[in-house]
């Protein structure tokens, strides 16, 4: 399984990892912002890198604003992210790459950074109002990472691609 994502800045990553430790929760891998739902790639990894480089070449860096905390009914607690048209354009440009392994978000993907997975809706609902706002309100996305999932919650970075558009 592969993913295309954005790693948050160090201070935001540390903030989220600290909250995970304090509340005894975790997401899938380190905190990140998905640019593409996880997918299988049936060809050589090198071909995927070439395809991604071609898609990402036309996209410029952009700013992601951070909102508040929320949760999905499946018990996923997340920090909302707003990337505007630049994010939507990039997300849709990556869609044809390969079909998602399973349709997680559907056509109305809500950009976010996951704090917790696997909670009951009640647990998620109790956790959200206790969470502090992040130490920053936005960050600039200058690159995308290609990752491969290896094992339960382990993401291995395969390559990084600068956004130069």
mmCIF file of C-alpha atoms in Angstrom:
data_model
loop_
_atom_site.group_PDB
_atom_site.id
_atom_site.type_symbol
_atom_site.label_atom_id
_atom_site.label_comp_id
_atom_site.label_asym_id
_atom_site.label_seq_id
_atom_site.Cartn_x
_atom_site.Cartn_y
_atom_site.Cartn_z
ATOM 1 C CA UNK A 1 0.000 0.000 0.000
ATOM 2 C CA UNK A 2 1.255 3.470 -0.941
ATOM 3 C CA UNK A 3 0.272 6.971 0.035
ATOM 4 C CA UNK A 4 1.085 10.514 -1.034
ATOM 5 C CA UNK A 5 1.173 12.895 1.880
ATOM 6 C CA UNK A 6 2.561 15.979 3.540
ATOM 7 C CA UNK A 7 4.594 15.784 6.740
ATOM 8 C CA UNK A 8 3.657 18.633 9.103
ATOM 9 C CA UNK A 9 6.326 21.001 10.458
ATOM 10 C CA UNK A 10 8.327 19.657 13.397
ATOM 11 C CA UNK A 11 6.530 21.696 16.068
ATOM 12 C CA UNK A 12 3.100 20.521 14.873
ATOM 13 C CA UNK A 13 4.280 16.904 14.640
ATOM 14 C CA UNK A 14 5.660 17.051 18.193
ATOM 15 C CA UNK A 15 2.443 18.698 19.453
ATOM 16 C CA UNK A 16 0.287 15.945 17.965
ATOM 17 C CA UNK A 17 2.578 13.124 19.123
ATOM 18 C CA UNK A 18 2.519 14.573 22.643
ATOM 19 C CA UNK A 19 -1.295 14.632 22.603
ATOM 20 C CA UNK A 20 -1.317 11.015 21.383
ATOM 21 C CA UNK A 21 0.953 9.984 24.270
ATOM 22 C CA UNK A 22 -1.066 11.907 26.872
ATOM 23 C CA UNK A 23 -4.379 10.407 25.715
ATOM 24 C CA UNK A 24 -3.068 6.938 24.816
ATOM 25 C CA UNK A 25 -4.199 7.131 21.179
ATOM 26 C CA UNK A 26 -2.530 6.885 17.782
ATOM 27 C CA UNK A 27 -3.125 7.383 14.080
ATOM 28 C CA UNK A 28 -1.755 5.357 11.179
ATOM 29 C CA UNK A 29 1.938 6.213 11.216
ATOM 30 C CA UNK A 30 3.287 9.611 12.250
ATOM 31 C CA UNK A 31 0.977 12.626 11.939
ATOM 32 C CA UNK A 32 0.482 13.570 8.291
ATOM 33 C CA UNK A 33 -1.899 15.169 5.808
ATOM 34 C CA UNK A 34 -3.009 12.826 3.019
ATOM 35 C CA UNK A 35 -2.864 14.216 -0.482
ATOM 36 C CA UNK A 36 -4.216 10.909 -1.809
ATOM 37 C CA UNK A 37 -6.111 7.989 -0.268
ATOM 38 C CA UNK A 38 -3.924 4.871 0.184
ATOM 39 C CA UNK A 39 -3.626 2.795 -2.997
ATOM 40 C CA UNK A 40 -1.976 -0.316 -4.418
ATOM 41 C CA UNK A 41 0.570 0.054 -7.229
ATOM 42 C CA UNK A 42 0.950 -3.028 -9.456
ATOM 43 C CA UNK A 43 4.102 -1.869 -11.262
ATOM 44 C CA UNK A 44 7.691 -1.147 -10.263
ATOM 45 C CA UNK A 45 8.158 1.462 -7.547
ATOM 46 C CA UNK A 46 10.407 3.430 -9.893
ATOM 47 C CA UNK A 47 7.471 3.824 -12.301
ATOM 48 C CA UNK A 48 5.385 5.256 -9.457
ATOM 49 C CA UNK A 49 8.099 7.779 -8.629
ATOM 50 C CA UNK A 50 8.244 8.872 -12.283
ATOM 51 C CA UNK A 51 4.446 9.177 -12.474
ATOM 52 C CA UNK A 52 4.303 11.227 -9.270
ATOM 53 C CA UNK A 53 7.132 13.484 -10.340
ATOM 54 C CA UNK A 54 5.220 14.239 -13.545
ATOM 55 C CA UNK A 55 1.960 14.988 -11.721
ATOM 56 C CA UNK A 56 3.538 17.081 -8.973
ATOM 57 C CA UNK A 57 5.718 19.106 -11.359
ATOM 58 C CA UNK A 58 2.793 21.384 -12.210
ATOM 59 C CA UNK A 59 1.865 22.280 -8.634
ATOM 60 C CA UNK A 60 3.225 25.241 -6.702
ATOM 61 C CA UNK A 61 3.724 25.423 -2.920
ATOM 62 C CA UNK A 62 0.632 26.495 -1.004
ATOM 63 C CA UNK A 63 -0.499 27.323 2.517
ATOM 64 C CA UNK A 64 -2.630 25.025 4.668
ATOM 65 C CA UNK A 65 -4.645 26.683 7.425
ATOM 66 C CA UNK A 66 -5.451 24.651 10.515
ATOM 67 C CA UNK A 67 -8.904 24.623 12.020
ATOM 68 C CA UNK A 68 -10.276 22.955 15.106
ATOM 69 C CA UNK A 69 -10.649 19.368 16.230
ATOM 70 C CA UNK A 70 -13.394 17.087 14.993
ATOM 71 C CA UNK A 71 -14.254 13.444 14.660
ATOM 72 C CA UNK A 72 -15.771 11.103 12.117
ATOM 73 C CA UNK A 73 -18.513 8.675 13.200
ATOM 74 C CA UNK A 74 -16.008 5.812 12.754
ATOM 75 C CA UNK A 75 -14.168 7.077 15.855
ATOM 76 C CA UNK A 76 -11.424 9.004 14.047
ATOM 77 C CA UNK A 77 -10.313 12.198 15.825
ATOM 78 C CA UNK A 78 -8.671 14.741 13.531
ATOM 79 C CA UNK A 79 -7.330 18.268 13.199
ATOM 80 C CA UNK A 80 -9.071 20.014 10.291
ATOM 81 C CA UNK A 81 -6.889 21.450 7.530
ATOM 82 C CA UNK A 82 -7.904 23.914 4.819
ATOM 83 C CA UNK A 83 -5.829 24.047 1.661
ATOM 84 C CA UNK A 84 -8.229 25.888 -0.603
ATOM 85 C CA UNK A 85 -8.143 25.531 -4.374
ATOM 86 C CA UNK A 86 -4.465 24.616 -4.489
ATOM 87 C CA UNK A 87 -5.038 21.602 -2.260
ATOM 88 C CA UNK A 88 -8.178 20.536 -4.150
ATOM 89 C CA UNK A 89 -6.386 20.846 -7.497
ATOM 90 C CA UNK A 90 -3.509 18.676 -6.284
ATOM 91 C CA UNK A 91 -5.802 16.123 -4.625
ATOM 92 C CA UNK A 92 -7.816 15.725 -7.838
ATOM 93 C CA UNK A 93 -4.684 15.575 -10.006
ATOM 94 C CA UNK A 94 -3.514 12.561 -7.950
ATOM 95 C CA UNK A 95 -6.858 10.699 -8.074
ATOM 96 C CA UNK A 96 -6.324 9.002 -11.481
ATOM 97 C CA UNK A 97 -2.987 7.539 -10.348
ATOM 98 C CA UNK A 98 -4.652 4.353 -9.055
ATOM 99 C CA UNK A 99 -7.965 3.465 -7.406
ATOM 100 C CA UNK A 100 -7.941 3.658 -3.593
ATOM 101 C CA UNK A 101 -7.582 0.401 -1.677
ATOM 102 C CA UNK A 102 -10.904 1.156 -0.076
ATOM 103 C CA UNK A 103 -13.026 4.226 -0.352
ATOM 104 C CA UNK A 104 -12.353 5.868 3.004
ATOM 105 C CA UNK A 105 -13.309 9.479 2.510
ATOM 106 C CA UNK A 106 -15.409 9.282 -0.620
ATOM 107 C CA UNK A 107 -15.649 12.091 -3.160
ATOM 108 C CA UNK A 108 -15.982 14.778 -0.483
ATOM 109 C CA UNK A 109 -12.581 14.336 1.168
ATOM 110 C CA UNK A 110 -12.096 16.511 4.233
ATOM 111 C CA UNK A 111 -8.396 17.449 4.559
ATOM 112 C CA UNK A 112 -7.150 16.617 8.062
ATOM 113 C CA UNK A 113 -4.349 15.297 10.250
ATOM 114 C CA UNK A 114 -5.435 12.227 12.216
ATOM 115 C CA UNK A 115 -4.819 12.197 15.948
ATOM 116 C CA UNK A 116 -6.637 8.969 16.857
ATOM 117 C CA UNK A 117 -8.088 5.907 15.148
ATOM 118 C CA UNK A 118 -10.254 3.112 16.501
ATOM 119 C CA UNK A 119 -12.173 4.977 19.187
ATOM 120 C CA UNK A 120 -15.863 4.505 19.715
ATOM 121 C CA UNK A 121 -17.955 7.496 18.606
ATOM 122 C CA UNK A 122 -18.617 8.212 22.296
ATOM 123 C CA UNK A 123 -14.896 8.183 23.168
ATOM 124 C CA UNK A 124 -14.108 10.429 20.209
ATOM 125 C CA UNK A 125 -16.912 12.816 21.201
ATOM 126 C CA UNK A 126 -15.550 13.074 24.752
ATOM 127 C CA UNK A 127 -11.935 13.571 23.616
ATOM 128 C CA UNK A 128 -12.454 16.351 21.065
ATOM 129 C CA UNK A 129 -13.577 19.134 23.464
ATOM 130 C CA UNK A 130 -10.582 18.498 25.745
ATOM 131 C CA UNK A 131 -7.955 19.061 23.033
ATOM 132 C CA UNK A 132 -6.001 22.325 22.878
ATOM 133 C CA UNK A 133 -5.555 24.198 19.621
ATOM 134 C CA UNK A 134 -2.236 23.633 17.842
ATOM 135 C CA UNK A 135 0.751 25.944 18.405
ATOM 136 C CA UNK A 136 0.400 27.336 14.879
ATOM 137 C CA UNK A 137 -2.550 28.276 12.671
ATOM 138 C CA UNK A 138 -1.016 27.391 9.284
ATOM 139 C CA UNK A 139 1.978 25.989 7.460
ATOM 140 C CA UNK A 140 3.356 26.091 3.938
ATOM 141 C CA UNK A 141 3.343 22.897 1.864
ATOM 142 C CA UNK A 142 6.532 22.849 -0.208
ATOM 143 C CA UNK A 143 6.887 19.129 -0.890
ATOM 144 C CA UNK A 144 4.995 15.860 -1.016
ATOM 145 C CA UNK A 145 6.191 12.481 0.223
ATOM 146 C CA UNK A 146 5.566 9.072 -1.284
ATOM 147 C CA UNK A 147 5.257 6.483 1.487
ATOM 148 C CA UNK A 148 4.817 2.732 1.609
ATOM 149 C CA UNK A 149 2.967 1.029 4.464
ATOM 150 C CA UNK A 150 4.931 -1.786 6.041
ATOM 151 C CA UNK A 151 3.135 -3.481 8.890
ATOM 152 C CA UNK A 152 0.583 -2.064 11.292
ATOM 153 C CA UNK A 153 0.893 1.707 11.321
ATOM 154 C CA UNK A 154 4.437 1.826 9.896
ATOM 155 C CA UNK A 155 5.022 4.259 7.033
ATOM 156 C CA UNK A 156 8.352 4.171 5.188
ATOM 157 C CA UNK A 157 9.206 7.211 3.104
ATOM 158 C CA UNK A 158 10.157 6.199 -0.435
ATOM 159 C CA UNK A 159 10.741 9.632 -1.981
ATOM 160 C CA UNK A 160 10.075 13.350 -1.612
ATOM 161 C CA UNK A 161 9.042 15.673 -4.384
ATOM 162 C CA UNK A 162 9.329 19.458 -4.264
ATOM 163 C CA UNK A 163 6.343 21.484 -5.394
ATOM 164 C CA UNK A 164 7.777 23.946 -7.883
ATOM 165 C CA UNK A 165 4.830 24.787 -10.172
#
